[in-house]
PDB file of C-alpha atoms in Angstrom:
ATOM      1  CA  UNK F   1      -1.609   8.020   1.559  1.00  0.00           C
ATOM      2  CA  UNK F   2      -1.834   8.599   5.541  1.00  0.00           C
ATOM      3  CA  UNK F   3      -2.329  12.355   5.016  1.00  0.00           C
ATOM      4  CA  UNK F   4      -5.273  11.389   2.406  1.00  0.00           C
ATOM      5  CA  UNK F   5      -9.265  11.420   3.134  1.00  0.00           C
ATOM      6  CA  UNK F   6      -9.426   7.988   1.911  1.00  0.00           C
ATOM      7  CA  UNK F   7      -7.447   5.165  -0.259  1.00  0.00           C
ATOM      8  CA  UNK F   8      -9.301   2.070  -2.374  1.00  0.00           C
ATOM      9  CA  UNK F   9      -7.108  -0.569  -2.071  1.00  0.00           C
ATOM     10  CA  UNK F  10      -7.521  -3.001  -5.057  1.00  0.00           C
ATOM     11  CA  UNK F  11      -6.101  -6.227  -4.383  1.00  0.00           C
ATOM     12  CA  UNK F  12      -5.550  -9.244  -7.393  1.00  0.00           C
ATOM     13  CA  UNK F  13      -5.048 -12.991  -6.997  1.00  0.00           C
ATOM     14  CA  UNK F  14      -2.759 -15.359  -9.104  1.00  0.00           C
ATOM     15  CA  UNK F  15      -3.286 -13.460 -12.224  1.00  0.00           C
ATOM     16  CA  UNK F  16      -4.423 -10.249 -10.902  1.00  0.00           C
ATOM     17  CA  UNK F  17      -7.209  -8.135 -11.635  1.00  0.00           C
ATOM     18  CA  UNK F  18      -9.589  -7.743 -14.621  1.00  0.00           C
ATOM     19  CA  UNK F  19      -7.840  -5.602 -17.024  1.00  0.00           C
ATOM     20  CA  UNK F  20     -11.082  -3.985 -17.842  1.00  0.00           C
ATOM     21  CA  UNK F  21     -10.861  -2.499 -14.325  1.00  0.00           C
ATOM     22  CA  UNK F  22      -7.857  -0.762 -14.525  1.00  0.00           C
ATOM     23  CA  UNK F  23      -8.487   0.811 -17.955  1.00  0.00           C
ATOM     24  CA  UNK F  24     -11.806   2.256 -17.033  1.00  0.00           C
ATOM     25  CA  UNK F  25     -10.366   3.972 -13.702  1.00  0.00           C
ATOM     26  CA  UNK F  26      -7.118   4.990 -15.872  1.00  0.00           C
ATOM     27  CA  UNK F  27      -9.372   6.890 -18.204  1.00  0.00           C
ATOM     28  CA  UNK F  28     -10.887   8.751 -15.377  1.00  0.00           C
ATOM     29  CA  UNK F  29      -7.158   9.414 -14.193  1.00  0.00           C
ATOM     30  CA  UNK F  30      -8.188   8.307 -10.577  1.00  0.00           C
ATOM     31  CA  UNK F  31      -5.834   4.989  -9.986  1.00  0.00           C
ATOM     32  CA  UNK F  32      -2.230   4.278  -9.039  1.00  0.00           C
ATOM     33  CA  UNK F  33      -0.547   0.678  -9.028  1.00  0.00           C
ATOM     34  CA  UNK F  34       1.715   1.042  -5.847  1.00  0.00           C
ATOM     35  CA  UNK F  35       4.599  -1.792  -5.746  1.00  0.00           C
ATOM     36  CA  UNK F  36       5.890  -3.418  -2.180  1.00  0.00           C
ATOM     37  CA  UNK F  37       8.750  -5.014  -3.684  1.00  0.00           C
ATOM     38  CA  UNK F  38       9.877  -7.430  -6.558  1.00  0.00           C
ATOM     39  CA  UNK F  39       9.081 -10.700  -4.961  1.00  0.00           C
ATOM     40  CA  UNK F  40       6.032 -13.235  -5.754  1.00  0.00           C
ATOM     41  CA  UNK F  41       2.389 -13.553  -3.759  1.00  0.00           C
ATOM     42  CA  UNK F  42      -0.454 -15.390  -3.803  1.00  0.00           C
ATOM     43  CA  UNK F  43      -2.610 -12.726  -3.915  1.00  0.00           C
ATOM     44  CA  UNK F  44      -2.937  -8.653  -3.469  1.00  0.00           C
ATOM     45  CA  UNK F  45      -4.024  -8.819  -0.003  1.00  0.00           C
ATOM     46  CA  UNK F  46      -0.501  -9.561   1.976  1.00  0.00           C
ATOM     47  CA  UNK F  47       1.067  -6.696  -0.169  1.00  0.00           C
ATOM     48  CA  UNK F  48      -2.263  -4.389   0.932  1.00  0.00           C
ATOM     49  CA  UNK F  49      -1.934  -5.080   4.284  1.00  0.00           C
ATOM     50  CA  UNK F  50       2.534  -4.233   4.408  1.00  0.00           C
ATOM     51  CA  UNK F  51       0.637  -0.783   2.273  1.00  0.00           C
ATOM     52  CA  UNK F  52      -1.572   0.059   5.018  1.00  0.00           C
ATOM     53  CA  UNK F  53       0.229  -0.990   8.392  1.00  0.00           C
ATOM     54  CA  UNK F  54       3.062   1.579   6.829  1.00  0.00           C
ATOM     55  CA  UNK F  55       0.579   4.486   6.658  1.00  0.00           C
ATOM     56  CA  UNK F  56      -1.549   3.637   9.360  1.00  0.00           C
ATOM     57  CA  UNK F  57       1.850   4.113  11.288  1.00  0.00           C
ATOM     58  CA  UNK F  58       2.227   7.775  10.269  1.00  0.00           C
ATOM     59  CA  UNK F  59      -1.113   8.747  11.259  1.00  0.00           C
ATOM     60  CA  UNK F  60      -0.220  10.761  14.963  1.00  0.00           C
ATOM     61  CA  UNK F  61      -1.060   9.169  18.045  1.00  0.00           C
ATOM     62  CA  UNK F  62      -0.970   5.792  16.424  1.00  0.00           C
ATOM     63  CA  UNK F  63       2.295   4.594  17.580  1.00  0.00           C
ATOM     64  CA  UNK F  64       2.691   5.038  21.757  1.00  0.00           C
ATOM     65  CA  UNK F  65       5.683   7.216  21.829  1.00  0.00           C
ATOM     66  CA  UNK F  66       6.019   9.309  18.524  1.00  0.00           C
ATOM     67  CA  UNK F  67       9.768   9.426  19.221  1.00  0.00           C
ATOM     68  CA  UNK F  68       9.818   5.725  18.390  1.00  0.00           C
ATOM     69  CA  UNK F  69       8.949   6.296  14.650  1.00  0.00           C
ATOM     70  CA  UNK F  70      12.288   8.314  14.654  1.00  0.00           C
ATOM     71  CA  UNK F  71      14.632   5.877  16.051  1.00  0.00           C
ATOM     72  CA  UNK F  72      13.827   3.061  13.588  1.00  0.00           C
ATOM     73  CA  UNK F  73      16.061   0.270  11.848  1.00  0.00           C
ATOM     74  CA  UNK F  74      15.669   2.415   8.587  1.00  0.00           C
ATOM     75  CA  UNK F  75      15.948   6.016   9.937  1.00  0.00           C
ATOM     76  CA  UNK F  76      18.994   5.402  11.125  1.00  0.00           C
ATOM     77  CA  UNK F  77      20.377   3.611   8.318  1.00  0.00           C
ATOM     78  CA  UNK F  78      20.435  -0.152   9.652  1.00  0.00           C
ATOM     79  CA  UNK F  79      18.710  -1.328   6.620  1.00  0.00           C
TER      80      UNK F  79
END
């Protein structure tokens, strides 16, 4: 998703999003349900904003030092 020209983030509450929705952009082949984790939220937008602050990081000259996105918790097999 970083590398990508753009990204609609669709994002349900308590019983998620109109059905209707989904169907009409499946039919046109242009969605993708993306999953943070099998836990329980309020709403979409917690889960789009964990989504984005992990590609936003990827993006060059976001992060300060780049060597810091190599010598993370989960890169080196802390997590």
């Amino acid at each position: 998703y970083a590398g990508s020209s753009g990204v609609i983030i669709l994002c349900g509450r308590y019983e998620g999003i109109d059905h209707r929705v989904i169907e009409h952009w499946e039919e046109k082949g242009k969605i993708e349900e993306v999953s943070i984790g099998d836990y329980v939220l309020s709403g979409g937008e917690i889960a789009a904003f964990t989504l984005l602050d992990a590609c936003i990081r990827l993006i060059p000259g976001v992060i300060g030092k780049e060597e810091s996105s190599t010598n993370e918790s989960f890169e080196l097999g802390l997590l």
